[in-house]
């Protein structure tokens, strides 16, 4: 199956700093990538959808200026949490899908990134 | 408005037993219904998925039953094993769009 990686797997930062999380599709070209956040014992909450070369579409209530998403290529999307605060501490997960290579709805998830803001 | 309702929230099953998790949806435009398995500290992994043109799909010990008229679908895990202990999420999506996830079911399989 398709493989999606995330880097870093965990990060600890000080309040007020920015953190960048990378999501890569390793063996396929992702036409669309999704970013989720997940709090302990809760479901995945979609933050935004990004298509290569275009601006991300954010879900209602997600601050686009705080969570910057860049989908620069068909294999890489980045999420930057700007001016992070303790309430941004969460598990961030990306997923990728490809119209061309796979069943059109199939999403492949990354392993997640644990962000802790002190 | 929650579009996909999942139950139960938690489930305890004996080894060798059958685990059953149910989901109900509201939007009749959904056309793809996957189930994901997630272990602590890991991303979800696709377990099995179904489209509304079939009523059942089986892959190994995992079966999805789909009832289009009732707008319900369920996951059956046969011969449940301790290694199946995880959180399971159902989801639904329209074509290539974003998925709506259920709240998750924590499954514990006792040896």
mmCIF file with all atom_site columns, C-alpha atoms in Angstrom:
data_model
loop_
_atom_site.group_PDB
_atom_site.id
_atom_site.type_symbol
_atom_site.label_atom_id
_atom_site.label_alt_id
_atom_site.label_comp_id
_atom_site.label_asym_id
_atom_site.label_entity_id
_atom_site.label_seq_id
_atom_site.pdbx_PDB_ins_code
_atom_site.Cartn_x
_atom_site.Cartn_y
_atom_site.Cartn_z
_atom_site.occupancy
_atom_site.B_iso_or_equiv
_atom_site.pdbx_formal_charge
_atom_site.auth_seq_id
_atom_site.auth_comp_id
_atom_site.auth_asym_id
_atom_site.auth_atom_id
_atom_site.pdbx_PDB_model_num
ATOM 1   C CA . UNK A 1 1   ? 0.000   0.000   0.000   1.00 0.00 ? 1   UNK A CA 1
ATOM 2   C CA . UNK A 1 2   ? 0.877   3.649   -0.212  1.00 0.00 ? 2   UNK A CA 1
ATOM 3   C CA . UNK A 1 3   ? 3.119   5.143   2.438   1.00 0.00 ? 3   UNK A CA 1
ATOM 4   C CA . UNK A 1 4   ? 2.801   8.570   3.992   1.00 0.00 ? 4   UNK A CA 1
ATOM 5   C CA . UNK A 1 5   ? 5.451   9.888   6.341   1.00 0.00 ? 5   UNK A CA 1
ATOM 6   C CA . UNK A 1 6   ? 5.448   12.769  8.772   1.00 0.00 ? 6   UNK A CA 1
ATOM 7   C CA . UNK A 1 7   ? 8.326   14.654  10.288  1.00 0.00 ? 7   UNK A CA 1
ATOM 8   C CA . UNK A 1 8   ? 8.953   15.170  13.081  1.00 0.00 ? 8   UNK A CA 1
ATOM 9   C CA . UNK A 1 9   ? 7.155   12.417  14.973  1.00 0.00 ? 9   UNK A CA 1
ATOM 10  C CA . UNK A 1 10  ? 7.151   14.564  18.078  1.00 0.00 ? 10  UNK A CA 1
ATOM 11  C CA . UNK A 1 11  ? 8.163   18.102  18.924  1.00 0.00 ? 11  UNK A CA 1
ATOM 12  C CA . UNK A 1 12  ? 8.313   20.194  22.069  1.00 0.00 ? 12  UNK A CA 1
ATOM 13  C CA . UNK A 1 13  ? 8.478   23.944  21.729  1.00 0.00 ? 13  UNK A CA 1
ATOM 14  C CA . UNK A 1 14  ? 8.153   27.067  23.818  1.00 0.00 ? 14  UNK A CA 1
ATOM 15  C CA . UNK A 1 15  ? 5.045   29.194  23.750  1.00 0.00 ? 15  UNK A CA 1
ATOM 16  C CA . UNK A 1 16  ? 5.223   31.852  21.039  1.00 0.00 ? 16  UNK A CA 1
ATOM 17  C CA . UNK A 1 17  ? 7.454   29.937  18.667  1.00 0.00 ? 17  UNK A CA 1
ATOM 18  C CA . UNK A 1 18  ? 6.488   28.448  15.306  1.00 0.00 ? 18  UNK A CA 1
ATOM 19  C CA . UNK A 1 19  ? 6.629   24.784  14.407  1.00 0.00 ? 19  UNK A CA 1
ATOM 20  C CA . UNK A 1 20  ? 6.639   23.209  10.953  1.00 0.00 ? 20  UNK A CA 1
ATOM 21  C CA . UNK A 1 21  ? 5.361   19.689  10.316  1.00 0.00 ? 21  UNK A CA 1
ATOM 22  C CA . UNK A 1 22  ? 6.058   17.922  7.040   1.00 0.00 ? 22  UNK A CA 1
ATOM 23  C CA . UNK A 1 23  ? 3.858   15.347  5.345   1.00 0.00 ? 23  UNK A CA 1
ATOM 24  C CA . UNK A 1 24  ? 5.243   13.348  2.451   1.00 0.00 ? 24  UNK A CA 1
ATOM 25  C CA . UNK A 1 25  ? 3.736   10.729  0.170   1.00 0.00 ? 25  UNK A CA 1
ATOM 26  C CA . UNK A 1 26  ? 6.657   8.385   -0.404  1.00 0.00 ? 26  UNK A CA 1
ATOM 27  C CA . UNK A 1 27  ? 5.590   6.206   -3.295  1.00 0.00 ? 27  UNK A CA 1
ATOM 28  C CA . UNK A 1 28  ? 2.763   8.037   -4.993  1.00 0.00 ? 28  UNK A CA 1
ATOM 29  C CA . UNK A 1 29  ? 1.773   11.499  -6.070  1.00 0.00 ? 29  UNK A CA 1
ATOM 30  C CA . UNK A 1 30  ? -0.864  12.954  -3.790  1.00 0.00 ? 30  UNK A CA 1
ATOM 31  C CA . UNK A 1 31  ? -3.405  15.114  -5.562  1.00 0.00 ? 31  UNK A CA 1
ATOM 32  C CA . UNK A 1 32  ? -4.971  16.062  -2.241  1.00 0.00 ? 32  UNK A CA 1
ATOM 33  C CA . UNK A 1 33  ? -3.688  16.135  1.314   1.00 0.00 ? 33  UNK A CA 1
ATOM 34  C CA . UNK A 1 34  ? -5.700  16.577  4.472   1.00 0.00 ? 34  UNK A CA 1
ATOM 35  C CA . UNK A 1 35  ? -4.581  17.828  7.867   1.00 0.00 ? 35  UNK A CA 1
ATOM 36  C CA . UNK A 1 36  ? -6.265  16.667  11.067  1.00 0.00 ? 36  UNK A CA 1
ATOM 37  C CA . UNK A 1 37  ? -5.779  17.264  14.743  1.00 0.00 ? 37  UNK A CA 1
ATOM 38  C CA . UNK A 1 38  ? -6.735  14.781  17.389  1.00 0.00 ? 38  UNK A CA 1
ATOM 39  C CA . UNK A 1 39  ? -7.065  15.365  21.119  1.00 0.00 ? 39  UNK A CA 1
ATOM 40  C CA . UNK A 1 40  ? -6.719  12.451  23.557  1.00 0.00 ? 40  UNK A CA 1
ATOM 41  C CA . UNK A 1 41  ? -9.537  9.940   23.303  1.00 0.00 ? 41  UNK A CA 1
ATOM 42  C CA . UNK A 1 42  ? -11.288 11.995  20.644  1.00 0.00 ? 42  UNK A CA 1
ATOM 43  C CA . UNK A 1 43  ? -11.945 11.620  16.966  1.00 0.00 ? 43  UNK A CA 1
ATOM 44  C CA . UNK A 1 44  ? -10.030 13.197  14.121  1.00 0.00 ? 44  UNK A CA 1
ATOM 45  C CA . UNK A 1 45  ? -10.975 16.772  13.416  1.00 0.00 ? 45  UNK A CA 1
ATOM 46  C CA . UNK A 1 46  ? -10.323 17.959  9.899   1.00 0.00 ? 46  UNK A CA 1
ATOM 47  C CA . UNK A 1 47  ? -8.434  21.238  9.838   1.00 0.00 ? 47  UNK A CA 1
ATOM 48  C CA . UNK A 1 48  ? -7.903  21.816  6.144   1.00 0.00 ? 48  UNK A CA 1
ATOM 49  C CA . UNK A 1 49  ? -7.733  20.302  2.696   1.00 0.00 ? 49  UNK A CA 1
ATOM 50  C CA . UNK A 1 50  ? -4.897  21.151  0.362   1.00 0.00 ? 50  UNK A CA 1
ATOM 51  C CA . UNK A 1 51  ? -4.423  20.509  -3.326  1.00 0.00 ? 51  UNK A CA 1
ATOM 52  C CA . UNK A 1 52  ? -1.062  20.796  -4.981  1.00 0.00 ? 52  UNK A CA 1
ATOM 53  C CA . UNK A 1 53  ? -0.370  24.279  -6.254  1.00 0.00 ? 53  UNK A CA 1
ATOM 54  C CA . UNK A 1 54  ? -3.457  25.887  -4.784  1.00 0.00 ? 54  UNK A CA 1
ATOM 55  C CA . UNK A 1 55  ? -4.456  27.485  -1.517  1.00 0.00 ? 55  UNK A CA 1
ATOM 56  C CA . UNK A 1 56  ? -5.691  25.256  1.258   1.00 0.00 ? 56  UNK A CA 1
ATOM 57  C CA . UNK A 1 57  ? -9.362  25.146  2.161   1.00 0.00 ? 57  UNK A CA 1
ATOM 58  C CA . UNK A 1 58  ? -9.817  25.535  5.910   1.00 0.00 ? 58  UNK A CA 1
ATOM 59  C CA . UNK A 1 59  ? -12.653 24.148  7.980   1.00 0.00 ? 59  UNK A CA 1
ATOM 60  C CA . UNK A 1 60  ? -14.890 26.508  9.868   1.00 0.00 ? 60  UNK A CA 1
ATOM 61  C CA . UNK A 1 61  ? -13.298 27.666  13.092  1.00 0.00 ? 61  UNK A CA 1
ATOM 62  C CA . UNK A 1 62  ? -9.722  26.906  12.037  1.00 0.00 ? 62  UNK A CA 1
ATOM 63  C CA . UNK A 1 63  ? -7.532  30.015  11.964  1.00 0.00 ? 63  UNK A CA 1
ATOM 64  C CA . UNK A 1 64  ? -5.806  30.098  8.611   1.00 0.00 ? 64  UNK A CA 1
ATOM 65  C CA . UNK A 1 65  ? -3.272  32.657  9.806   1.00 0.00 ? 65  UNK A CA 1
ATOM 66  C CA . UNK A 1 66  ? -2.289  30.436  12.692  1.00 0.00 ? 66  UNK A CA 1
ATOM 67  C CA . UNK A 1 67  ? -2.157  27.137  10.842  1.00 0.00 ? 67  UNK A CA 1
ATOM 68  C CA . UNK A 1 68  ? -0.322  27.796  7.587   1.00 0.00 ? 68  UNK A CA 1
ATOM 69  C CA . UNK A 1 69  ? -0.549  25.030  5.027   1.00 0.00 ? 69  UNK A CA 1
ATOM 70  C CA . UNK A 1 70  ? 1.617   24.789  1.934   1.00 0.00 ? 70  UNK A CA 1
ATOM 71  C CA . UNK A 1 71  ? 1.245   22.059  -0.663  1.00 0.00 ? 71  UNK A CA 1
ATOM 72  C CA . UNK A 1 72  ? 4.276   22.841  -2.779  1.00 0.00 ? 72  UNK A CA 1
ATOM 73  C CA . UNK A 1 73  ? 4.500   19.587  -4.705  1.00 0.00 ? 73  UNK A CA 1
ATOM 74  C CA . UNK A 1 74  ? 2.607   16.373  -5.332  1.00 0.00 ? 74  UNK A CA 1
ATOM 75  C CA . UNK A 1 75  ? 4.574   14.648  -2.595  1.00 0.00 ? 75  UNK A CA 1
ATOM 76  C CA . UNK A 1 76  ? 4.940   17.297  0.098   1.00 0.00 ? 76  UNK A CA 1
ATOM 77  C CA . UNK A 1 77  ? 2.613   19.346  2.249   1.00 0.00 ? 77  UNK A CA 1
ATOM 78  C CA . UNK A 1 78  ? 3.616   21.334  5.305   1.00 0.00 ? 78  UNK A CA 1
ATOM 79  C CA . UNK A 1 79  ? 1.668   22.597  8.280   1.00 0.00 ? 79  UNK A CA 1
ATOM 80  C CA . UNK A 1 80  ? 3.173   25.480  10.229  1.00 0.00 ? 80  UNK A CA 1
ATOM 81  C CA . UNK A 1 81  ? 1.731   26.292  13.618  1.00 0.00 ? 81  UNK A CA 1
ATOM 82  C CA . UNK A 1 82  ? 2.587   29.933  14.137  1.00 0.00 ? 82  UNK A CA 1
ATOM 83  C CA . UNK A 1 83  ? 2.981   31.519  17.563  1.00 0.00 ? 83  UNK A CA 1
ATOM 84  C CA . UNK A 1 84  ? 2.119   28.239  19.224  1.00 0.00 ? 84  UNK A CA 1
ATOM 85  C CA . UNK A 1 85  ? 0.428   28.212  22.616  1.00 0.00 ? 85  UNK A CA 1
ATOM 86  C CA . UNK A 1 86  ? -0.225  25.391  25.084  1.00 0.00 ? 86  UNK A CA 1
ATOM 87  C CA . UNK A 1 87  ? -3.768  24.956  23.765  1.00 0.00 ? 87  UNK A CA 1
ATOM 88  C CA . UNK A 1 88  ? -2.270  24.028  20.373  1.00 0.00 ? 88  UNK A CA 1
ATOM 89  C CA . UNK A 1 89  ? -0.726  20.938  21.947  1.00 0.00 ? 89  UNK A CA 1
ATOM 90  C CA . UNK A 1 90  ? -2.258  18.011  20.118  1.00 0.00 ? 90  UNK A CA 1
ATOM 91  C CA . UNK A 1 91  ? -1.644  15.094  17.780  1.00 0.00 ? 91  UNK A CA 1
ATOM 92  C CA . UNK A 1 92  ? -1.485  16.328  14.184  1.00 0.00 ? 92  UNK A CA 1
ATOM 93  C CA . UNK A 1 93  ? -2.108  13.800  11.431  1.00 0.00 ? 93  UNK A CA 1
ATOM 94  C CA . UNK A 1 94  ? -1.972  14.202  7.685   1.00 0.00 ? 94  UNK A CA 1
ATOM 95  C CA . UNK A 1 95  ? -3.475  11.998  5.018   1.00 0.00 ? 95  UNK A CA 1
ATOM 96  C CA . UNK A 1 96  ? -3.021  11.860  1.280   1.00 0.00 ? 96  UNK A CA 1
ATOM 97  C CA . UNK A 1 97  ? -5.082  10.660  -1.612  1.00 0.00 ? 97  UNK A CA 1
ATOM 98  C CA . UNK A 1 98  ? -4.534  10.278  -5.327  1.00 0.00 ? 98  UNK A CA 1
ATOM 99  C CA . UNK A 1 99  ? -7.093  10.277  -8.070  1.00 0.00 ? 99  UNK A CA 1
ATOM 100 C CA . UNK A 1 100 ? -4.627  8.840   -10.515 1.00 0.00 ? 100 UNK A CA 1
ATOM 101 C CA . UNK A 1 101 ? -3.122  5.943   -8.644  1.00 0.00 ? 101 UNK A CA 1
ATOM 102 C CA . UNK A 1 102 ? -5.715  4.687   -6.209  1.00 0.00 ? 102 UNK A CA 1
ATOM 103 C CA . UNK A 1 103 ? -9.396  4.193   -5.629  1.00 0.00 ? 103 UNK A CA 1
ATOM 104 C CA . UNK A 1 104 ? -10.525 7.779   -5.596  1.00 0.00 ? 104 UNK A CA 1
ATOM 105 C CA . UNK A 1 105 ? -11.668 7.947   -1.988  1.00 0.00 ? 105 UNK A CA 1
ATOM 106 C CA . UNK A 1 106 ? -8.868  6.020   -0.363  1.00 0.00 ? 106 UNK A CA 1
ATOM 107 C CA . UNK A 1 107 ? -6.937  8.106   2.132   1.00 0.00 ? 107 UNK A CA 1
ATOM 108 C CA . UNK A 1 108 ? -3.527  7.062   3.401   1.00 0.00 ? 108 UNK A CA 1
ATOM 109 C CA . UNK A 1 109 ? -2.631  8.425   6.797   1.00 0.00 ? 109 UNK A CA 1
ATOM 110 C CA . UNK A 1 110 ? 0.707   9.457   8.163   1.00 0.00 ? 110 UNK A CA 1
ATOM 111 C CA . UNK A 1 111 ? 1.925   8.281   11.581  1.00 0.00 ? 111 UNK A CA 1
ATOM 112 C CA . UNK A 1 112 ? 1.122   11.601  13.222  1.00 0.00 ? 112 UNK A CA 1
ATOM 113 C CA . UNK A 1 113 ? 3.135   14.300  14.986  1.00 0.00 ? 113 UNK A CA 1
ATOM 114 C CA . UNK A 1 114 ? 2.802   14.914  18.699  1.00 0.00 ? 114 UNK A CA 1
ATOM 115 C CA . UNK A 1 115 ? 3.135   18.634  19.428  1.00 0.00 ? 115 UNK A CA 1
ATOM 116 C CA . UNK A 1 116 ? 3.665   19.811  22.987  1.00 0.00 ? 116 UNK A CA 1
ATOM 117 C CA . UNK A 1 117 ? 3.810   23.543  23.635  1.00 0.00 ? 117 UNK A CA 1
ATOM 118 C CA . UNK A 1 118 ? 5.277   24.549  26.986  1.00 0.00 ? 118 UNK A CA 1
ATOM 119 C CA . UNK B 2 1   ? -24.663 18.531  13.423  1.00 0.00 ? 1   UNK B CA 1
ATOM 120 C CA . UNK B 2 2   ? -22.878 15.220  13.594  1.00 0.00 ? 2   UNK B CA 1
ATOM 121 C CA . UNK B 2 3   ? -23.248 13.421  10.318  1.00 0.00 ? 3   UNK B CA 1
ATOM 122 C CA . UNK B 2 4   ? -21.849 10.058  11.373  1.00 0.00 ? 4   UNK B CA 1
ATOM 123 C CA . UNK B 2 5   ? -22.858 8.542   14.692  1.00 0.00 ? 5   UNK B CA 1
ATOM 124 C CA . UNK B 2 6   ? -20.822 5.627   16.013  1.00 0.00 ? 6   UNK B CA 1
ATOM 125 C CA . UNK B 2 7   ? -21.625 3.202   18.796  1.00 0.00 ? 7   UNK B CA 1
ATOM 126 C CA . UNK B 2 8   ? -20.688 1.858   21.222  1.00 0.00 ? 8   UNK B CA 1
ATOM 127 C CA . UNK B 2 9   ? -18.076 4.207   22.653  1.00 0.00 ? 9   UNK B CA 1
ATOM 128 C CA . UNK B 2 10  ? -16.230 1.256   24.178  1.00 0.00 ? 10  UNK B CA 1
ATOM 129 C CA . UNK B 2 11  ? -16.449 -2.482  23.805  1.00 0.00 ? 11  UNK B CA 1
ATOM 130 C CA . UNK B 2 12  ? -14.961 -5.379  25.718  1.00 0.00 ? 12  UNK B CA 1
ATOM 131 C CA . UNK B 2 13  ? -14.919 -8.782  24.067  1.00 0.00 ? 13  UNK B CA 1
ATOM 132 C CA . UNK B 2 14  ? -13.430 -12.101 25.013  1.00 0.00 ? 14  UNK B CA 1
ATOM 133 C CA . UNK B 2 15  ? -10.761 -13.636 22.809  1.00 0.00 ? 15  UNK B CA 1
ATOM 134 C CA . UNK B 2 16  ? -12.413 -15.575 20.027  1.00 0.00 ? 16  UNK B CA 1
ATOM 135 C CA . UNK B 2 17  ? -15.626 -13.596 20.250  1.00 0.00 ? 17  UNK B CA 1
ATOM 136 C CA . UNK B 2 18  ? -17.285 -11.325 17.701  1.00 0.00 ? 18  UNK B CA 1
ATOM 137 C CA . UNK B 2 19  ? -16.845 -7.561  17.965  1.00 0.00 ? 19  UNK B CA 1
ATOM 138 C CA . UNK B 2 20  ? -19.573 -5.436  16.393  1.00 0.00 ? 20  UNK B CA 1
ATOM 139 C CA . UNK B 2 21  ? -19.375 -1.688  15.929  1.00 0.00 ? 21  UNK B CA 1
ATOM 140 C CA . UNK B 2 22  ? -22.168 0.304   14.358  1.00 0.00 ? 22  UNK B CA 1
ATOM 141 C CA . UNK B 2 23  ? -22.396 3.578   12.489  1.00 0.00 ? 23  UNK B CA 1
ATOM 142 C CA . UNK B 2 24  ? -25.308 5.596   11.185  1.00 0.00 ? 24  UNK B CA 1
ATOM 143 C CA . UNK B 2 25  ? -25.137 8.442   8.724   1.00 0.00 ? 25  UNK B CA 1
ATOM 144 C CA . UNK B 2 26  ? -27.495 11.164  7.614   1.00 0.00 ? 26  UNK B CA 1
ATOM 145 C CA . UNK B 2 27  ? -26.253 12.439  4.288   1.00 0.00 ? 27  UNK B CA 1
ATOM 146 C CA . UNK B 2 28  ? -27.506 10.203  1.478   1.00 0.00 ? 28  UNK B CA 1
ATOM 147 C CA . UNK B 2 29  ? -24.879 11.674  -0.836  1.00 0.00 ? 29  UNK B CA 1
ATOM 148 C CA . UNK B 2 30  ? -22.117 9.752   0.973   1.00 0.00 ? 30  UNK B CA 1
ATOM 149 C CA . UNK B 2 31  ? -20.725 7.116   -1.355  1.00 0.00 ? 31  UNK B CA 1
ATOM 150 C CA . UNK B 2 32  ? -17.698 5.709   0.419   1.00 0.00 ? 32  UNK B CA 1
ATOM 151 C CA . UNK B 2 33  ? -17.637 4.162   3.892   1.00 0.00 ? 33  UNK B CA 1
ATOM 152 C CA . UNK B 2 34  ? -14.258 3.143   5.330   1.00 0.00 ? 34  UNK B CA 1
ATOM 153 C CA . UNK B 2 35  ? -13.287 1.775   8.699   1.00 0.00 ? 35  UNK B CA 1
ATOM 154 C CA . UNK B 2 36  ? -9.975  2.735   10.258  1.00 0.00 ? 36  UNK B CA 1
ATOM 155 C CA . UNK B 2 37  ? -7.979  1.118   13.042  1.00 0.00 ? 37  UNK B CA 1
ATOM 156 C CA . UNK B 2 38  ? -5.822  3.271   15.262  1.00 0.00 ? 38  UNK B CA 1
ATOM 157 C CA . UNK B 2 39  ? -3.331  2.199   17.897  1.00 0.00 ? 39  UNK B CA 1
ATOM 158 C CA . UNK B 2 40  ? -2.220  4.641   20.622  1.00 0.00 ? 40  UNK B CA 1
ATOM 159 C CA . UNK B 2 41  ? 0.249   7.223   19.340  1.00 0.00 ? 41  UNK B CA 1
ATOM 160 C CA . UNK B 2 42  ? -0.160  6.114   15.718  1.00 0.00 ? 42  UNK B CA 1
ATOM 161 C CA . UNK B 2 43  ? -2.049  7.380   12.714  1.00 0.00 ? 43  UNK B CA 1
ATOM 162 C CA . UNK B 2 44  ? -5.213  5.595   11.572  1.00 0.00 ? 44  UNK B CA 1
ATOM 163 C CA . UNK B 2 45  ? -4.850  2.761   9.094   1.00 0.00 ? 45  UNK B CA 1
ATOM 164 C CA . UNK B 2 46  ? -7.497  1.753   6.595   1.00 0.00 ? 46  UNK B CA 1
ATOM 165 C CA . UNK B 2 47  ? -9.007  -1.572  7.572   1.00 0.00 ? 47  UNK B CA 1
ATOM 166 C CA . UNK B 2 48  ? -11.780 -2.135  5.076   1.00 0.00 ? 48  UNK B CA 1
ATOM 167 C CA . UNK B 2 49  ? -14.134 0.026   3.044   1.00 0.00 ? 49  UNK B CA 1
ATOM 168 C CA . UNK B 2 50  ? -17.409 -0.340  1.168   1.00 0.00 ? 50  UNK B CA 1
ATOM 169 C CA . UNK B 2 51  ? -19.419 1.533   -1.419  1.00 0.00 ? 51  UNK B CA 1
ATOM 170 C CA . UNK B 2 52  ? -23.247 1.682   -1.335  1.00 0.00 ? 52  UNK B CA 1
ATOM 171 C CA . UNK B 2 53  ? -23.727 -0.599  -4.317  1.00 0.00 ? 53  UNK B CA 1
ATOM 172 C CA . UNK B 2 54  ? -22.922 -3.685  -2.208  1.00 0.00 ? 54  UNK B CA 1
ATOM 173 C CA . UNK B 2 55  ? -24.449 -4.850  1.066   1.00 0.00 ? 55  UNK B CA 1
ATOM 174 C CA . UNK B 2 56  ? -21.481 -6.709  2.480   1.00 0.00 ? 56  UNK B CA 1
ATOM 175 C CA . UNK B 2 57  ? -17.747 -6.908  2.084   1.00 0.00 ? 57  UNK B CA 1
ATOM 176 C CA . UNK B 2 58  ? -15.448 -9.358  3.781   1.00 0.00 ? 58  UNK B CA 1
ATOM 177 C CA . UNK B 2 59  ? -11.687 -9.294  4.153   1.00 0.00 ? 59  UNK B CA 1
ATOM 178 C CA . UNK B 2 60  ? -10.282 -11.997 6.370   1.00 0.00 ? 60  UNK B CA 1
ATOM 179 C CA . UNK B 2 61  ? -11.804 -11.661 9.836   1.00 0.00 ? 61  UNK B CA 1
ATOM 180 C CA . UNK B 2 62  ? -13.265 -8.239  9.076   1.00 0.00 ? 62  UNK B CA 1
ATOM 181 C CA . UNK B 2 63  ? -16.693 -7.731  7.498   1.00 0.00 ? 63  UNK B CA 1
ATOM 182 C CA . UNK B 2 64  ? -18.639 -4.585  6.705   1.00 0.00 ? 64  UNK B CA 1
ATOM 183 C CA . UNK B 2 65  ? -22.412 -4.868  6.533   1.00 0.00 ? 65  UNK B CA 1
ATOM 184 C CA . UNK B 2 66  ? -24.157 -1.997  4.777   1.00 0.00 ? 66  UNK B CA 1
ATOM 185 C CA . UNK B 2 67  ? -27.854 -1.136  4.913   1.00 0.00 ? 67  UNK B CA 1
ATOM 186 C CA . UNK B 2 68  ? -28.544 1.687   2.488   1.00 0.00 ? 68  UNK B CA 1
ATOM 187 C CA . UNK B 2 69  ? -32.227 2.100   3.331   1.00 0.00 ? 69  UNK B CA 1
ATOM 188 C CA . UNK B 2 70  ? -31.500 2.376   7.045   1.00 0.00 ? 70  UNK B CA 1
ATOM 189 C CA . UNK B 2 71  ? -28.410 4.510   6.420   1.00 0.00 ? 71  UNK B CA 1
ATOM 190 C CA . UNK B 2 72  ? -26.361 2.261   8.656   1.00 0.00 ? 72  UNK B CA 1
ATOM 191 C CA . UNK B 2 73  ? -23.200 0.242   8.351   1.00 0.00 ? 73  UNK B CA 1
ATOM 192 C CA . UNK B 2 74  ? -21.324 -1.927  10.765  1.00 0.00 ? 74  UNK B CA 1
ATOM 193 C CA . UNK B 2 75  ? -17.966 -3.583  11.291  1.00 0.00 ? 75  UNK B CA 1
ATOM 194 C CA . UNK B 2 76  ? -17.810 -7.185  12.443  1.00 0.00 ? 76  UNK B CA 1
ATOM 195 C CA . UNK B 2 77  ? -14.545 -8.623  13.713  1.00 0.00 ? 77  UNK B CA 1
ATOM 196 C CA . UNK B 2 78  ? -14.714 -12.387 13.870  1.00 0.00 ? 78  UNK B CA 1
ATOM 197 C CA . UNK B 2 79  ? -12.505 -14.444 16.187  1.00 0.00 ? 79  UNK B CA 1
ATOM 198 C CA . UNK B 2 80  ? -11.372 -11.281 17.962  1.00 0.00 ? 80  UNK B CA 1
ATOM 199 C CA . UNK B 2 81  ? -7.788  -11.350 19.204  1.00 0.00 ? 81  UNK B CA 1
ATOM 200 C CA . UNK B 2 82  ? -5.961  -9.290  21.859  1.00 0.00 ? 82  UNK B CA 1
ATOM 201 C CA . UNK B 2 83  ? -3.963  -7.713  19.020  1.00 0.00 ? 83  UNK B CA 1
ATOM 202 C CA . UNK B 2 84  ? -7.216  -6.254  17.702  1.00 0.00 ? 84  UNK B CA 1
ATOM 203 C CA . UNK B 2 85  ? -7.430  -4.053  20.797  1.00 0.00 ? 85  UNK B CA 1
ATOM 204 C CA . UNK B 2 86  ? -7.416  -0.548  19.355  1.00 0.00 ? 86  UNK B CA 1
ATOM 205 C CA . UNK B 2 87  ? -9.686  2.363   18.554  1.00 0.00 ? 87  UNK B CA 1
ATOM 206 C CA . UNK B 2 88  ? -11.878 1.948   15.496  1.00 0.00 ? 88  UNK B CA 1
ATOM 207 C CA . UNK B 2 89  ? -13.323 4.818   13.503  1.00 0.00 ? 89  UNK B CA 1
ATOM 208 C CA . UNK B 2 90  ? -15.986 4.673   10.849  1.00 0.00 ? 90  UNK B CA 1
ATOM 209 C CA . UNK B 2 91  ? -16.095 7.402   8.246   1.00 0.00 ? 91  UNK B CA 1
ATOM 210 C CA . UNK B 2 92  ? -18.097 8.535   5.273   1.00 0.00 ? 92  UNK B CA 1
ATOM 211 C CA . UNK B 2 93  ? -17.277 10.734  2.315   1.00 0.00 ? 93  UNK B CA 1
ATOM 212 C CA . UNK B 2 94  ? -18.669 12.009  -0.951  1.00 0.00 ? 94  UNK B CA 1
ATOM 213 C CA . UNK B 2 95  ? -16.614 11.078  -4.015  1.00 0.00 ? 95  UNK B CA 1
ATOM 214 C CA . UNK B 2 96  ? -13.139 12.465  -3.551  1.00 0.00 ? 96  UNK B CA 1
ATOM 215 C CA . UNK B 2 97  ? -14.080 14.897  -0.842  1.00 0.00 ? 97  UNK B CA 1
ATOM 216 C CA . UNK B 2 98  ? -13.247 15.102  2.801   1.00 0.00 ? 98  UNK B CA 1
ATOM 217 C CA . UNK B 2 99  ? -14.236 12.358  5.199   1.00 0.00 ? 99  UNK B CA 1
ATOM 218 C CA . UNK B 2 100 ? -16.552 12.716  8.165   1.00 0.00 ? 100 UNK B CA 1
ATOM 219 C CA . UNK B 2 101 ? -15.464 10.525  11.050  1.00 0.00 ? 101 UNK B CA 1
ATOM 220 C CA . UNK B 2 102 ? -17.424 8.873   13.819  1.00 0.00 ? 102 UNK B CA 1
ATOM 221 C CA . UNK B 2 103 ? -16.370 9.463   17.413  1.00 0.00 ? 103 UNK B CA 1
ATOM 222 C CA . UNK B 2 104 ? -14.510 6.169   17.655  1.00 0.00 ? 104 UNK B CA 1
ATOM 223 C CA . UNK B 2 105 ? -14.903 2.900   19.548  1.00 0.00 ? 105 UNK B CA 1
ATOM 224 C CA . UNK B 2 106 ? -12.266 1.630   21.923  1.00 0.00 ? 106 UNK B CA 1
ATOM 225 C CA . UNK B 2 107 ? -12.119 -2.132  21.609  1.00 0.00 ? 107 UNK B CA 1
ATOM 226 C CA . UNK B 2 108 ? -10.527 -4.271  24.295  1.00 0.00 ? 108 UNK B CA 1
ATOM 227 C CA . UNK B 2 109 ? -10.156 -7.969  23.621  1.00 0.00 ? 109 UNK B CA 1
ATOM 228 C CA . UNK B 2 110 ? -9.502  -9.912  26.803  1.00 0.00 ? 110 UNK B CA 1
ATOM 229 C CA . UNK B 2 111 ? -7.321  -13.009 26.574  1.00 0.00 ? 111 UNK B CA 1
#
